[in-house]
XYZ file of C-alpha atoms in Angstrom:
290
model
C 31.706 41.458 -14.084
C 29.770 38.201 -14.714
C 32.606 36.468 -12.875
C 32.951 38.849 -10.337
C 29.049 38.515 -9.871
C 29.621 34.579 -9.471
C 32.494 34.980 -6.890
C 30.672 37.528 -4.974
C 27.344 34.429 -5.091
C 29.790 31.651 -3.844
C 30.722 34.101 -1.180
C 27.661 35.204 -0.223
C 26.710 31.362 0.753
C 30.389 30.469 2.429
C 29.955 33.966 4.643
C 26.415 33.056 6.192
C 28.021 29.718 7.163
C 30.531 31.472 9.186
C 27.445 34.079 10.488
C 25.749 31.158 11.383
C 28.591 29.514 13.368
C 29.784 33.139 15.047
C 26.094 33.367 15.782
C 26.216 30.757 18.576
C 29.521 32.264 20.077
C 27.780 35.502 20.274
C 24.729 33.663 22.340
C 27.070 32.516 25.154
C 28.917 35.649 25.548
C 26.405 37.555 26.174
C 24.919 35.701 28.746
C 28.026 34.343 30.585
C 31.019 36.156 28.774
C 32.436 32.788 27.944
C 32.873 31.043 24.534
C 32.733 27.534 23.415
C 35.988 26.635 21.617
C 34.406 23.403 20.627
C 31.596 24.910 18.278
C 33.380 23.403 15.485
C 32.923 20.049 16.660
C 29.212 20.667 17.611
C 28.762 21.416 13.710
C 30.934 18.518 12.975
C 29.020 15.925 14.944
C 25.393 17.592 13.959
C 26.681 16.914 10.251
C 27.720 13.395 10.889
C 24.525 12.712 13.479
C 22.353 13.887 10.464
C 23.840 11.816 7.787
C 23.349 8.775 10.202
C 19.905 9.277 10.151
C 19.658 10.707 6.480
C 18.985 6.799 5.162
C 16.040 6.266 7.247
C 14.239 9.631 7.757
C 14.932 11.827 5.002
C 16.773 15.118 4.893
C 13.706 17.010 6.174
C 12.498 14.346 8.951
C 16.179 14.508 9.902
C 16.487 18.157 10.666
C 14.738 18.060 13.662
C 16.160 15.318 15.466
C 19.916 17.178 14.590
C 18.365 20.443 16.482
C 17.237 18.316 19.398
C 20.685 16.464 19.403
C 22.515 19.446 19.136
C 20.431 21.334 22.249
C 21.470 18.352 24.259
C 24.928 18.420 23.458
C 25.435 22.539 24.242
C 23.686 21.458 27.707
C 26.613 18.749 27.968
C 29.113 20.936 27.267
C 27.729 24.031 29.637
C 27.194 21.766 32.417
C 31.108 19.831 32.303
C 33.181 22.693 30.705
C 31.837 25.935 31.537
C 29.857 25.688 34.894
C 32.475 24.392 36.956
C 34.822 26.921 35.980
C 32.651 30.000 36.318
C 31.683 28.509 39.799
C 35.021 28.659 41.398
C 35.494 31.953 39.343
C 39.013 30.734 36.710
C 39.273 33.324 34.446
C 40.506 30.618 31.659
C 39.192 27.262 33.091
C 36.473 27.366 30.862
C 38.725 28.048 27.801
C 40.756 24.830 28.487
C 37.726 22.943 29.374
C 35.656 23.526 25.973
C 38.915 23.018 23.877
C 39.336 19.895 25.699
C 35.674 18.736 25.196
C 35.762 19.477 21.127
C 39.155 17.016 21.200
C 37.134 14.427 22.770
C 34.296 14.976 20.520
C 36.517 14.800 17.605
C 38.253 11.932 18.598
C 34.677 10.064 19.355
C 33.776 11.154 15.931
C 36.873 9.416 14.529
C 36.455 6.266 16.436
C 32.329 6.024 15.375
C 32.482 7.160 11.788
C 36.038 6.853 10.836
C 39.210 9.326 9.510
C 38.137 9.376 5.851
C 35.794 12.139 4.253
C 31.762 10.726 3.582
C 29.386 12.407 0.903
C 26.371 13.681 2.551
C 23.448 13.241 0.043
C 21.550 16.647 -0.834
C 18.092 17.059 -0.576
C 17.703 19.650 -3.516
C 18.831 18.821 -7.304
C 22.562 19.341 -7.848
C 22.021 21.453 -11.241
C 22.557 25.034 -11.003
C 20.109 27.628 -11.486
C 20.635 30.760 -13.756
C 19.882 34.368 -12.676
C 21.062 37.175 -15.190
C 24.249 34.755 -15.962
C 25.288 34.062 -12.258
C 25.154 30.122 -11.843
C 23.985 29.257 -8.067
C 23.046 25.935 -6.745
C 19.912 25.447 -4.972
C 21.530 23.979 -1.808
C 23.741 27.614 -1.763
C 20.348 29.328 -1.698
C 19.162 26.946 1.099
C 22.154 27.986 3.265
C 21.499 31.861 3.201
C 17.865 30.914 3.786
C 18.583 28.495 6.324
C 21.158 30.187 8.150
C 18.812 33.924 8.203
C 15.385 31.866 9.508
C 17.807 30.417 12.146
C 19.112 33.536 13.596
C 15.461 35.227 13.075
C 13.991 32.009 14.965
C 16.238 32.991 18.106
C 15.713 36.459 17.766
C 11.966 36.127 17.876
C 12.590 33.296 20.574
C 14.414 36.024 22.487
C 11.803 38.568 22.143
C 8.523 36.787 22.356
C 8.999 33.938 24.743
C 9.306 34.088 28.683
C 12.488 32.341 28.489
C 13.996 34.596 25.571
C 13.422 37.880 28.054
C 15.362 35.877 30.589
C 18.184 35.665 28.416
C 17.869 39.242 27.268
C 17.792 40.288 30.933
C 20.956 38.181 31.624
C 23.066 39.184 28.680
C 22.128 42.910 29.886
C 22.793 42.822 33.893
C 23.452 38.983 35.060
C 23.706 41.015 39.058
C 20.639 42.491 38.267
C 18.713 39.313 36.313
C 19.697 37.370 39.308
C 18.459 39.966 41.775
C 15.028 40.254 39.881
C 14.543 36.236 40.593
C 15.829 35.081 37.010
C 17.741 31.740 37.622
C 20.693 32.980 35.504
C 22.514 29.387 35.705
C 19.655 27.944 34.014
C 19.711 30.534 31.179
C 23.276 30.167 30.620
C 22.806 26.549 29.989
C 19.902 27.663 27.726
C 22.470 29.942 26.218
C 24.669 27.145 25.326
C 22.126 24.532 24.100
C 20.954 26.789 21.327
C 24.730 27.927 20.505
C 25.143 24.111 19.808
C 21.743 23.999 18.305
C 22.539 26.658 15.563
C 26.141 25.003 14.825
C 24.574 21.428 14.363
C 22.404 22.960 11.916
C 24.795 24.955 10.136
C 26.446 21.643 9.851
C 23.582 19.837 8.006
C 23.575 23.038 6.199
C 26.858 22.942 4.810
C 27.441 19.164 4.655
C 25.661 18.709 1.295
C 28.238 21.231 -0.649
C 31.399 20.008 1.473
C 32.669 16.523 2.360
C 31.766 15.250 5.919
C 33.977 14.161 8.391
C 35.789 14.808 11.934
C 37.773 17.254 10.899
C 35.322 19.788 8.817
C 34.231 21.674 11.533
C 37.937 23.174 12.500
C 38.668 25.768 9.799
C 34.975 26.672 10.020
C 34.878 27.681 13.273
C 38.063 29.245 13.401
C 37.097 31.741 10.616
C 33.366 32.164 12.540
C 35.508 33.034 15.521
C 37.203 35.824 13.708
C 33.807 36.943 12.070
C 32.378 37.206 15.735
C 35.459 39.687 16.793
C 35.336 41.457 13.183
C 31.537 41.857 13.518
C 31.093 42.407 17.723
C 30.524 39.690 19.969
C 27.417 41.274 21.253
C 26.077 42.098 17.936
C 23.831 39.918 15.865
C 24.006 42.189 12.667
C 27.697 42.351 13.360
C 28.227 38.446 12.869
C 26.092 38.261 9.471
C 28.035 41.618 8.298
C 31.393 40.139 9.349
C 30.364 36.600 7.792
C 29.791 38.224 4.249
C 32.622 40.446 4.378
C 35.159 37.103 4.839
C 33.372 35.306 2.676
C 33.600 37.219 -0.643
C 36.960 38.296 0.601
C 37.880 34.693 0.250
C 36.448 33.900 -3.134
C 37.510 36.940 -4.649
C 41.171 36.696 -3.144
C 40.822 32.804 -4.164
C 40.116 33.646 -7.893
C 41.979 37.195 -8.521
C 45.380 36.369 -6.593
C 45.867 32.430 -5.332
C 44.001 30.145 -3.637
C 47.038 29.776 -1.364
C 46.026 33.437 0.039
C 42.560 33.082 0.302
C 42.501 32.576 4.125
C 44.890 35.753 4.050
C 41.814 38.648 3.747
C 40.557 37.622 7.130
C 43.358 37.465 9.225
C 44.587 40.972 7.696
C 40.847 42.472 8.364
C 41.018 40.794 12.107
C 44.157 42.469 12.908
C 43.093 45.999 11.390
C 39.699 45.610 13.484
C 41.708 44.768 16.778
C 43.929 47.902 16.137
C 41.330 50.050 15.204
C 38.114 49.262 17.252
C 38.646 46.424 19.348
C 34.883 45.729 20.307
C 34.059 45.216 16.814
C 32.470 46.953 13.952
C 28.912 46.686 15.562
C 29.984 46.024 18.877
C 29.361 48.890 21.811
C 32.340 49.843 24.083
C 31.263 49.641 27.986
C 32.508 52.039 30.460
C 33.181 50.245 33.748
C 32.419 52.882 36.602
C 34.920 51.386 39.823
């Protein structure tokens, strides 16, 4: 039982990273029905940019600078990759454009920071804490708390600020929002900026417990996309639950079966959800009147 609880604790930390990235997918899909398939590169660039700043600013002063960097990066992706495709009503142009930008960002990172993985200094002690026999790293606790606080902050922004209410209105009905005088183009740009900002923040959260490099975001983003589909692309609660399910399933499978099969549960769960409930566990089916 102690081993089981240890695996569950580790899985929760991993799952919250998936949830934080998947939350970014949910933000852009809600407003524009598009996704940034370069989300993993936003995480990677956030981590590498933070690694560059840490020696000069320290970890805590680095965080707001990374948030600003991620916010600006998301606006660039929307302006260069998404807006032209949406403007000409191309159904698939934004997919290839965001993938292309992701590849460009990866190549830029390799040329600036190199191909070798780098060690990100931890802002917290690396000695594990013990709770009832379960050992947890302080940084793992920070990952869970940071991801939850980040999603809560975005939710409060949507509920309390005028721009947040514009995001909610656009996600409910983009045509009606436009008729009511809301600049939906700027709202979509804002959703991409917040999405990339959450990914960059997730990057500096996970970097101290992993190696930091140009390829660190690829696998994380792919699994986060599976989490978004499993939980529901329009449900914030869904991405949290989906992330926790996938994270715990991976750690349990890696220990009790084999590390070579730890990626299998997520794929099986994804296929099962798509077969039984394509809108996700917490998604809502929408009936369109013709």
